[in-house]
JSON list of C-alpha atoms in Angstrom, two decimals:
[
{"chain": "A", "resi": 262, "resn": "UNK", "atom": "CA", "xyz": [-6.98, 1.48, -17.73]},
{"chain": "A", "resi": 263, "resn": "UNK", "atom": "CA", "xyz": [-9.74, -0.33, -15.80]},
{"chain": "A", "resi": 264, "resn": "UNK", "atom": "CA", "xyz": [-9.29, -0.02, -12.07]},
{"chain": "A", "resi": 265, "resn": "UNK", "atom": "CA", "xyz": [-9.88, -2.63, -9.41]},
{"chain": "A", "resi": 266, "resn": "UNK", "atom": "CA", "xyz": [-13.30, -2.63, -7.84]},
{"chain": "A", "resi": 267, "resn": "UNK", "atom": "CA", "xyz": [-11.97, -1.50, -4.51]},
{"chain": "A", "resi": 268, "resn": "UNK", "atom": "CA", "xyz": [-13.80, 0.85, -2.21]},
{"chain": "A", "resi": 269, "resn": "UNK", "atom": "CA", "xyz": [-10.87, 3.25, -2.43]},
{"chain": "A", "resi": 270, "resn": "UNK", "atom": "CA", "xyz": [-11.83, 4.34, -5.91]},
{"chain": "A", "resi": 271, "resn": "UNK", "atom": "CA", "xyz": [-14.97, 6.31, -6.30]},
{"chain": "A", "resi": 272, "resn": "UNK", "atom": "CA", "xyz": [-16.57, 6.50, -2.95]},
{"chain": "A", "resi": 273, "resn": "UNK", "atom": "CA", "xyz": [10.97, -3.85, 5.33]},
{"chain": "A", "resi": 274, "resn": "UNK", "atom": "CA", "xyz": [14.21, -3.64, 4.50]},
{"chain": "A", "resi": 275, "resn": "UNK", "atom": "CA", "xyz": [16.71, -0.81, 5.13]},
{"chain": "A", "resi": 276, "resn": "UNK", "atom": "CA", "xyz": [19.48, -1.96, 2.79]},
{"chain": "A", "resi": 277, "resn": "UNK", "atom": "CA", "xyz": [19.97, -0.55, -0.66]},
{"chain": "A", "resi": 278, "resn": "UNK", "atom": "CA", "xyz": [20.65, -3.05, -3.38]},
{"chain": "A", "resi": 279, "resn": "UNK", "atom": "CA", "xyz": [22.35, -2.33, -6.69]},
{"chain": "A", "resi": 280, "resn": "UNK", "atom": "CA", "xyz": [20.67, 0.54, -8.49]},
{"chain": "A", "resi": 281, "resn": "UNK", "atom": "CA", "xyz": [18.74, 1.67, -5.43]},
{"chain": "A", "resi": 282, "resn": "UNK", "atom": "CA", "xyz": [19.12, 5.22, -4.17]},
{"chain": "A", "resi": 283, "resn": "UNK", "atom": "CA", "xyz": [17.70, 7.68, -1.69]},
{"chain": "A", "resi": 284, "resn": "UNK", "atom": "CA", "xyz": [16.00, 10.61, -3.42]},
{"chain": "A", "resi": 285, "resn": "UNK", "atom": "CA", "xyz": [16.46, 12.80, -0.30]},
{"chain": "A", "resi": 286, "resn": "UNK", "atom": "CA", "xyz": [17.19, 12.06, 3.35]},
{"chain": "A", "resi": 287, "resn": "UNK", "atom": "CA", "xyz": [14.42, 9.89, 4.78]},
{"chain": "A", "resi": 288, "resn": "UNK", "atom": "CA", "xyz": [12.77, 9.26, 1.42]},
{"chain": "A", "resi": 289, "resn": "UNK", "atom": "CA", "xyz": [11.98, 5.87, -0.08]},
{"chain": "A", "resi": 290, "resn": "UNK", "atom": "CA", "xyz": [14.72, 3.67, -1.46]},
{"chain": "A", "resi": 291, "resn": "UNK", "atom": "CA", "xyz": [13.99, 3.74, -5.17]},
{"chain": "A", "resi": 292, "resn": "UNK", "atom": "CA", "xyz": [14.86, 0.52, -7.00]},
{"chain": "A", "resi": 293, "resn": "UNK", "atom": "CA", "xyz": [15.66, 0.59, -10.70]},
{"chain": "A", "resi": 294, "resn": "UNK", "atom": "CA", "xyz": [12.50, 0.97, -12.79]},
{"chain": "A", "resi": 295, "resn": "UNK", "atom": "CA", "xyz": [10.58, 2.51, -9.87]},
{"chain": "A", "resi": 296, "resn": "UNK", "atom": "CA", "xyz": [9.49, 6.13, -9.39]},
{"chain": "A", "resi": 297, "resn": "UNK", "atom": "CA", "xyz": [9.71, 7.88, -6.02]},
{"chain": "A", "resi": 298, "resn": "UNK", "atom": "CA", "xyz": [6.45, 9.18, -4.51]},
{"chain": "A", "resi": 299, "resn": "UNK", "atom": "CA", "xyz": [6.60, 11.79, -1.76]},
{"chain": "A", "resi": 300, "resn": "UNK", "atom": "CA", "xyz": [3.24, 12.00, -0.03]},
{"chain": "A", "resi": 301, "resn": "UNK", "atom": "CA", "xyz": [3.27, 14.33, 2.94]},
{"chain": "A", "resi": 302, "resn": "UNK", "atom": "CA", "xyz": [4.76, 12.43, 5.87]},
{"chain": "A", "resi": 303, "resn": "UNK", "atom": "CA", "xyz": [5.44, 9.33, 3.79]},
{"chain": "A", "resi": 304, "resn": "UNK", "atom": "CA", "xyz": [7.56, 8.35, 0.86]},
{"chain": "A", "resi": 305, "resn": "UNK", "atom": "CA", "xyz": [7.52, 5.16, -1.16]},
{"chain": "A", "resi": 306, "resn": "UNK", "atom": "CA", "xyz": [8.16, 4.07, -4.71]},
{"chain": "A", "resi": 307, "resn": "UNK", "atom": "CA", "xyz": [5.89, 2.68, -7.42]},
{"chain": "A", "resi": 308, "resn": "UNK", "atom": "CA", "xyz": [7.03, 0.79, -10.50]},
{"chain": "A", "resi": 309, "resn": "UNK", "atom": "CA", "xyz": [7.46, 2.97, -13.58]},
{"chain": "A", "resi": 310, "resn": "UNK", "atom": "CA", "xyz": [4.31, 2.85, -15.68]},
{"chain": "A", "resi": 311, "resn": "UNK", "atom": "CA", "xyz": [1.98, 2.74, -12.70]},
{"chain": "A", "resi": 312, "resn": "UNK", "atom": "CA", "xyz": [-0.62, 5.49, -12.76]},
{"chain": "A", "resi": 313, "resn": "UNK", "atom": "CA", "xyz": [-1.87, 7.75, -10.01]},
{"chain": "A", "resi": 314, "resn": "UNK", "atom": "CA", "xyz": [-5.57, 7.10, -9.40]},
{"chain": "A", "resi": 315, "resn": "UNK", "atom": "CA", "xyz": [-7.14, 10.55, -9.55]},
{"chain": "A", "resi": 316, "resn": "UNK", "atom": "CA", "xyz": [-10.62, 9.25, -8.57]},
{"chain": "A", "resi": 317, "resn": "UNK", "atom": "CA", "xyz": [-9.54, 8.09, -5.14]},
{"chain": "A", "resi": 318, "resn": "UNK", "atom": "CA", "xyz": [-11.40, 9.12, -1.98]},
{"chain": "A", "resi": 319, "resn": "UNK", "atom": "CA", "xyz": [-10.20, 12.44, -0.48]},
{"chain": "A", "resi": 320, "resn": "UNK", "atom": "CA", "xyz": [-7.22, 12.01, 1.83]},
{"chain": "A", "resi": 321, "resn": "UNK", "atom": "CA", "xyz": [-5.78, 9.08, -0.14]},
{"chain": "A", "resi": 322, "resn": "UNK", "atom": "CA", "xyz": [-2.90, 8.99, -2.59]},
{"chain": "A", "resi": 323, "resn": "UNK", "atom": "CA", "xyz": [-3.04, 5.84, -4.69]},
{"chain": "A", "resi": 324, "resn": "UNK", "atom": "CA", "xyz": [-0.93, 4.34, -7.46]},
{"chain": "A", "resi": 325, "resn": "UNK", "atom": "CA", "xyz": [-2.23, 1.37, -9.43]},
{"chain": "A", "resi": 326, "resn": "UNK", "atom": "CA", "xyz": [-0.37, -1.01, -11.67]},
{"chain": "A", "resi": 327, "resn": "UNK", "atom": "CA", "xyz": [-1.31, -3.46, -14.42]},
{"chain": "A", "resi": 328, "resn": "UNK", "atom": "CA", "xyz": [-0.40, -7.12, -14.63]},
{"chain": "A", "resi": 329, "resn": "UNK", "atom": "CA", "xyz": [2.02, -7.94, -17.44]},
{"chain": "A", "resi": 330, "resn": "UNK", "atom": "CA", "xyz": [-0.40, -10.41, -19.06]},
{"chain": "A", "resi": 331, "resn": "UNK", "atom": "CA", "xyz": [-3.48, -8.20, -18.55]},
{"chain": "A", "resi": 332, "resn": "UNK", "atom": "CA", "xyz": [-2.32, -4.62, -19.23]},
{"chain": "A", "resi": 333, "resn": "UNK", "atom": "CA", "xyz": [-5.87, -3.21, -19.13]},
{"chain": "A", "resi": 334, "resn": "UNK", "atom": "CA", "xyz": [-6.54, -4.51, -15.61]},
{"chain": "A", "resi": 335, "resn": "UNK", "atom": "CA", "xyz": [-5.14, -2.90, -12.47]},
{"chain": "A", "resi": 336, "resn": "UNK", "atom": "CA", "xyz": [-3.71, -5.82, -10.52]},
{"chain": "A", "resi": 337, "resn": "UNK", "atom": "CA", "xyz": [-1.78, -4.05, -7.76]},
{"chain": "A", "resi": 338, "resn": "UNK", "atom": "CA", "xyz": [-1.73, -0.85, -5.72]},
{"chain": "A", "resi": 339, "resn": "UNK", "atom": "CA", "xyz": [0.20, 1.15, -3.19]},
{"chain": "A", "resi": 340, "resn": "UNK", "atom": "CA", "xyz": [-1.70, 3.88, -1.40]},
{"chain": "A", "resi": 341, "resn": "UNK", "atom": "CA", "xyz": [-1.59, 5.99, 1.71]},
{"chain": "A", "resi": 342, "resn": "UNK", "atom": "CA", "xyz": [-4.12, 7.85, 3.83]},
{"chain": "A", "resi": 343, "resn": "UNK", "atom": "CA", "xyz": [-3.42, 10.90, 5.94]},
{"chain": "A", "resi": 344, "resn": "UNK", "atom": "CA", "xyz": [-6.54, 12.26, 7.59]},
{"chain": "A", "resi": 345, "resn": "UNK", "atom": "CA", "xyz": [-7.46, 14.08, 10.79]},
{"chain": "A", "resi": 346, "resn": "UNK", "atom": "CA", "xyz": [-9.56, 11.13, 12.01]},
{"chain": "A", "resi": 347, "resn": "UNK", "atom": "CA", "xyz": [-6.37, 9.07, 12.36]},
{"chain": "A", "resi": 348, "resn": "UNK", "atom": "CA", "xyz": [-4.63, 11.52, 14.70]},
{"chain": "A", "resi": 349, "resn": "UNK", "atom": "CA", "xyz": [-6.07, 10.12, 17.95]},
{"chain": "A", "resi": 350, "resn": "UNK", "atom": "CA", "xyz": [-5.64, 6.46, 16.94]},
{"chain": "A", "resi": 351, "resn": "UNK", "atom": "CA", "xyz": [-2.92, 3.98, 17.82]},
{"chain": "A", "resi": 352, "resn": "UNK", "atom": "CA", "xyz": [-1.01, 2.32, 14.98]},
{"chain": "A", "resi": 353, "resn": "UNK", "atom": "CA", "xyz": [-3.15, -0.82, 15.40]},
{"chain": "A", "resi": 354, "resn": "UNK", "atom": "CA", "xyz": [-6.38, 1.20, 15.28]},
{"chain": "A", "resi": 355, "resn": "UNK", "atom": "CA", "xyz": [-5.15, 3.01, 12.14]},
{"chain": "A", "resi": 356, "resn": "UNK", "atom": "CA", "xyz": [-4.43, -0.32, 10.40]},
{"chain": "A", "resi": 357, "resn": "UNK", "atom": "CA", "xyz": [-7.93, -1.52, 11.32]},
{"chain": "A", "resi": 358, "resn": "UNK", "atom": "CA", "xyz": [-9.43, 1.81, 10.19]},
{"chain": "A", "resi": 359, "resn": "UNK", "atom": "CA", "xyz": [-8.43, 1.11, 6.58]},
{"chain": "A", "resi": 360, "resn": "UNK", "atom": "CA", "xyz": [-10.18, -2.25, 6.57]},
{"chain": "A", "resi": 361, "resn": "UNK", "atom": "CA", "xyz": [-13.32, -0.85, 8.20]},
{"chain": "A", "resi": 362, "resn": "UNK", "atom": "CA", "xyz": [-13.62, 2.32, 6.14]},
{"chain": "A", "resi": 363, "resn": "UNK", "atom": "CA", "xyz": [-12.23, 1.06, 2.85]},
{"chain": "A", "resi": 364, "resn": "UNK", "atom": "CA", "xyz": [-12.86, -2.68, 2.62]},
{"chain": "A", "resi": 365, "resn": "UNK", "atom": "CA", "xyz": [-11.43, -4.50, -0.38]},
{"chain": "A", "resi": 366, "resn": "UNK", "atom": "CA", "xyz": [-14.07, -7.21, -0.53]},
{"chain": "A", "resi": 367, "resn": "UNK", "atom": "CA", "xyz": [-16.79, -8.82, 1.57]},
{"chain": "A", "resi": 368, "resn": "UNK", "atom": "CA", "xyz": [-14.95, -12.17, 1.62]},
{"chain": "A", "resi": 369, "resn": "UNK", "atom": "CA", "xyz": [-11.69, -10.97, 3.18]},
{"chain": "A", "resi": 370, "resn": "UNK", "atom": "CA", "xyz": [-9.81, -13.30, 5.49]},
{"chain": "A", "resi": 371, "resn": "UNK", "atom": "CA", "xyz": [-7.16, -12.03, 7.89]},
{"chain": "A", "resi": 372, "resn": "UNK", "atom": "CA", "xyz": [-3.98, -14.05, 7.42]},
{"chain": "A", "resi": 373, "resn": "UNK", "atom": "CA", "xyz": [-1.75, -12.35, 10.00]},
{"chain": "A", "resi": 374, "resn": "UNK", "atom": "CA", "xyz": [-1.46, -9.24, 12.15]},
{"chain": "A", "resi": 375, "resn": "UNK", "atom": "CA", "xyz": [1.41, -8.00, 14.27]},
{"chain": "A", "resi": 376, "resn": "UNK", "atom": "CA", "xyz": [3.64, -5.08, 15.21]},
{"chain": "A", "resi": 377, "resn": "UNK", "atom": "CA", "xyz": [6.52, -4.42, 12.83]},
{"chain": "A", "resi": 378, "resn": "UNK", "atom": "CA", "xyz": [8.89, -1.58, 12.02]},
{"chain": "A", "resi": 379, "resn": "UNK", "atom": "CA", "xyz": [9.49, 0.96, 9.28]},
{"chain": "A", "resi": 380, "resn": "UNK", "atom": "CA", "xyz": [12.23, 3.56, 8.97]},
{"chain": "A", "resi": 381, "resn": "UNK", "atom": "CA", "xyz": [11.21, 6.81, 10.68]},
{"chain": "A", "resi": 382, "resn": "UNK", "atom": "CA", "xyz": [8.29, 5.25, 12.56]},
{"chain": "A", "resi": 383, "resn": "UNK", "atom": "CA", "xyz": [7.84, 5.03, 16.31]},
{"chain": "A", "resi": 384, "resn": "UNK", "atom": "CA", "xyz": [5.12, 2.36, 16.08]},
{"chain": "A", "resi": 385, "resn": "UNK", "atom": "CA", "xyz": [3.83, 0.23, 13.18]},
{"chain": "A", "resi": 386, "resn": "UNK", "atom": "CA", "xyz": [1.02, -2.33, 13.09]},
{"chain": "A", "resi": 387, "resn": "UNK", "atom": "CA", "xyz": [0.45, -4.54, 10.04]},
{"chain": "A", "resi": 388, "resn": "UNK", "atom": "CA", "xyz": [-2.60, -6.59, 9.03]},
{"chain": "A", "resi": 389, "resn": "UNK", "atom": "CA", "xyz": [-2.36, -9.04, 6.09]},
{"chain": "A", "resi": 390, "resn": "UNK", "atom": "CA", "xyz": [-5.52, -10.03, 4.24]},
{"chain": "A", "resi": 391, "resn": "UNK", "atom": "CA", "xyz": [-6.33, -12.31, 1.36]},
{"chain": "A", "resi": 392, "resn": "UNK", "atom": "CA", "xyz": [-9.45, -12.66, -0.75]},
{"chain": "A", "resi": 393, "resn": "UNK", "atom": "CA", "xyz": [-10.77, -14.18, -3.92]},
{"chain": "A", "resi": 394, "resn": "UNK", "atom": "CA", "xyz": [-10.28, -11.78, -6.81]},
{"chain": "A", "resi": 395, "resn": "UNK", "atom": "CA", "xyz": [-13.46, -10.85, -8.67]},
{"chain": "A", "resi": 396, "resn": "UNK", "atom": "CA", "xyz": [-11.90, -10.83, -12.13]},
{"chain": "A", "resi": 397, "resn": "UNK", "atom": "CA", "xyz": [-11.47, -14.22, -13.82]},
{"chain": "A", "resi": 398, "resn": "UNK", "atom": "CA", "xyz": [-7.89, -13.45, -14.90]},
{"chain": "A", "resi": 399, "resn": "UNK", "atom": "CA", "xyz": [-6.62, -13.80, -11.31]},
{"chain": "A", "resi": 400, "resn": "UNK", "atom": "CA", "xyz": [-7.49, -15.98, -8.34]},
{"chain": "A", "resi": 401, "resn": "UNK", "atom": "CA", "xyz": [-6.32, -14.19, -5.18]},
{"chain": "A", "resi": 402, "resn": "UNK", "atom": "CA", "xyz": [-5.62, -10.65, -4.07]},
{"chain": "A", "resi": 403, "resn": "UNK", "atom": "CA", "xyz": [-3.23, -9.99, -1.17]},
{"chain": "A", "resi": 404, "resn": "UNK", "atom": "CA", "xyz": [-3.41, -6.84, 0.97]},
{"chain": "A", "resi": 405, "resn": "UNK", "atom": "CA", "xyz": [-1.22, -5.48, 3.74]},
{"chain": "A", "resi": 406, "resn": "UNK", "atom": "CA", "xyz": [-2.58, -2.55, 5.72]},
{"chain": "A", "resi": 407, "resn": "UNK", "atom": "CA", "xyz": [-0.12, -0.60, 7.87]},
{"chain": "A", "resi": 408, "resn": "UNK", "atom": "CA", "xyz": [-1.03, 1.76, 10.69]},
{"chain": "A", "resi": 409, "resn": "UNK", "atom": "CA", "xyz": [1.94, 3.98, 11.42]},
{"chain": "A", "resi": 410, "resn": "UNK", "atom": "CA", "xyz": [2.73, 6.42, 14.22]},
{"chain": "A", "resi": 411, "resn": "UNK", "atom": "CA", "xyz": [5.66, 8.62, 13.26]},
{"chain": "A", "resi": 412, "resn": "UNK", "atom": "CA", "xyz": [8.32, 9.82, 15.66]},
{"chain": "A", "resi": 413, "resn": "UNK", "atom": "CA", "xyz": [6.56, 13.23, 15.77]},
{"chain": "A", "resi": 414, "resn": "UNK", "atom": "CA", "xyz": [3.22, 11.59, 16.70]},
{"chain": "A", "resi": 415, "resn": "UNK", "atom": "CA", "xyz": [1.56, 11.80, 13.26]},
{"chain": "A", "resi": 416, "resn": "UNK", "atom": "CA", "xyz": [-0.65, 8.78, 12.52]},
{"chain": "A", "resi": 417, "resn": "UNK", "atom": "CA", "xyz": [-0.73, 7.47, 8.92]},
{"chain": "A", "resi": 418, "resn": "UNK", "atom": "CA", "xyz": [-2.04, 4.49, 7.03]},
{"chain": "A", "resi": 419, "resn": "UNK", "atom": "CA", "xyz": [-0.62, 2.60, 4.04]},
{"chain": "A", "resi": 420, "resn": "UNK", "atom": "CA", "xyz": [-2.20, -0.13, 1.90]},
{"chain": "A", "resi": 421, "resn": "UNK", "atom": "CA", "xyz": [-0.29, -2.41, -0.46]},
{"chain": "A", "resi": 422, "resn": "UNK", "atom": "CA", "xyz": [-2.24, -4.88, -2.57]},
{"chain": "A", "resi": 423, "resn": "UNK", "atom": "CA", "xyz": [-1.46, -7.25, -5.42]},
{"chain": "A", "resi": 424, "resn": "UNK", "atom": "CA", "xyz": [-2.67, -10.38, -7.16]},
{"chain": "A", "resi": 425, "resn": "UNK", "atom": "CA", "xyz": [-0.83, -13.62, -6.34]},
{"chain": "A", "resi": 426, "resn": "UNK", "atom": "CA", "xyz": [1.34, -13.47, -9.45]},
{"chain": "A", "resi": 427, "resn": "UNK", "atom": "CA", "xyz": [2.72, -10.08, -8.37]},
{"chain": "A", "resi": 428, "resn": "UNK", "atom": "CA", "xyz": [3.43, -11.45, -4.90]},
{"chain": "A", "resi": 429, "resn": "UNK", "atom": "CA", "xyz": [5.30, -14.39, -6.42]},
{"chain": "A", "resi": 430, "resn": "UNK", "atom": "CA", "xyz": [7.36, -12.23, -8.81]},
{"chain": "A", "resi": 431, "resn": "UNK", "atom": "CA", "xyz": [8.50, -9.96, -5.95]},
{"chain": "A", "resi": 432, "resn": "UNK", "atom": "CA", "xyz": [6.59, -6.78, -6.87]},
{"chain": "A", "resi": 433, "resn": "UNK", "atom": "CA", "xyz": [4.66, -6.80, -3.58]},
{"chain": "A", "resi": 434, "resn": "UNK", "atom": "CA", "xyz": [7.84, -7.18, -1.51]},
{"chain": "A", "resi": 435, "resn": "UNK", "atom": "CA", "xyz": [9.64, -4.45, -3.47]},
{"chain": "A", "resi": 436, "resn": "UNK", "atom": "CA", "xyz": [6.74, -2.07, -2.73]},
{"chain": "A", "resi": 437, "resn": "UNK", "atom": "CA", "xyz": [6.94, -2.88, 0.99]},
{"chain": "A", "resi": 438, "resn": "UNK", "atom": "CA", "xyz": [10.68, -2.23, 1.14]},
{"chain": "A", "resi": 439, "resn": "UNK", "atom": "CA", "xyz": [10.30, 1.31, -0.19]},
{"chain": "A", "resi": 440, "resn": "UNK", "atom": "CA", "xyz": [7.90, 2.69, 2.47]},
{"chain": "A", "resi": 441, "resn": "UNK", "atom": "CA", "xyz": [9.46, 5.33, 4.74]},
{"chain": "A", "resi": 442, "resn": "UNK", "atom": "CA", "xyz": [8.12, 7.89, 7.19]},
{"chain": "A", "resi": 443, "resn": "UNK", "atom": "CA", "xyz": [9.62, 11.25, 6.23]},
{"chain": "A", "resi": 444, "resn": "UNK", "atom": "CA", "xyz": [9.97, 14.35, 8.32]},
{"chain": "A", "resi": 445, "resn": "UNK", "atom": "CA", "xyz": [7.86, 17.29, 7.14]}
]
């Protein structure tokens, strides 16, 4: 599978819907056709068939998914970063850290930024970006970067990204709803 040319490679809902389940206390709600991912202090779920990117920068866990019409092109991702350099940052600084250290594109525009909430988190800051996609099959790529401070003071970062079509079909929102801070 070809991966997105993102700098990561090589270099909120609480309600369960039908078919959704908790894998363990505090873990991600796992919708039908999704697979639970437990990543240290975080859990989330990725659609079945998504692959773990093993060439990701140290400290990151990243799952990438194809678009239904372009199965050889990674068109979406969910990833998290847990590194010592985040520990002294606020949630807002951690969200900005992702964009500064691991930019998605030079032509990124910030669409929105604000505090929000996630289960198990004391503080969450979210930044939404949009940019022109470099591959001709798609026109726009949407990214949400989350800086998270857990109730025990651990600082984490999460990135969710997808092409417009996967925002419109609900994949992006389903990914967002699965993110949880989990006790270690």
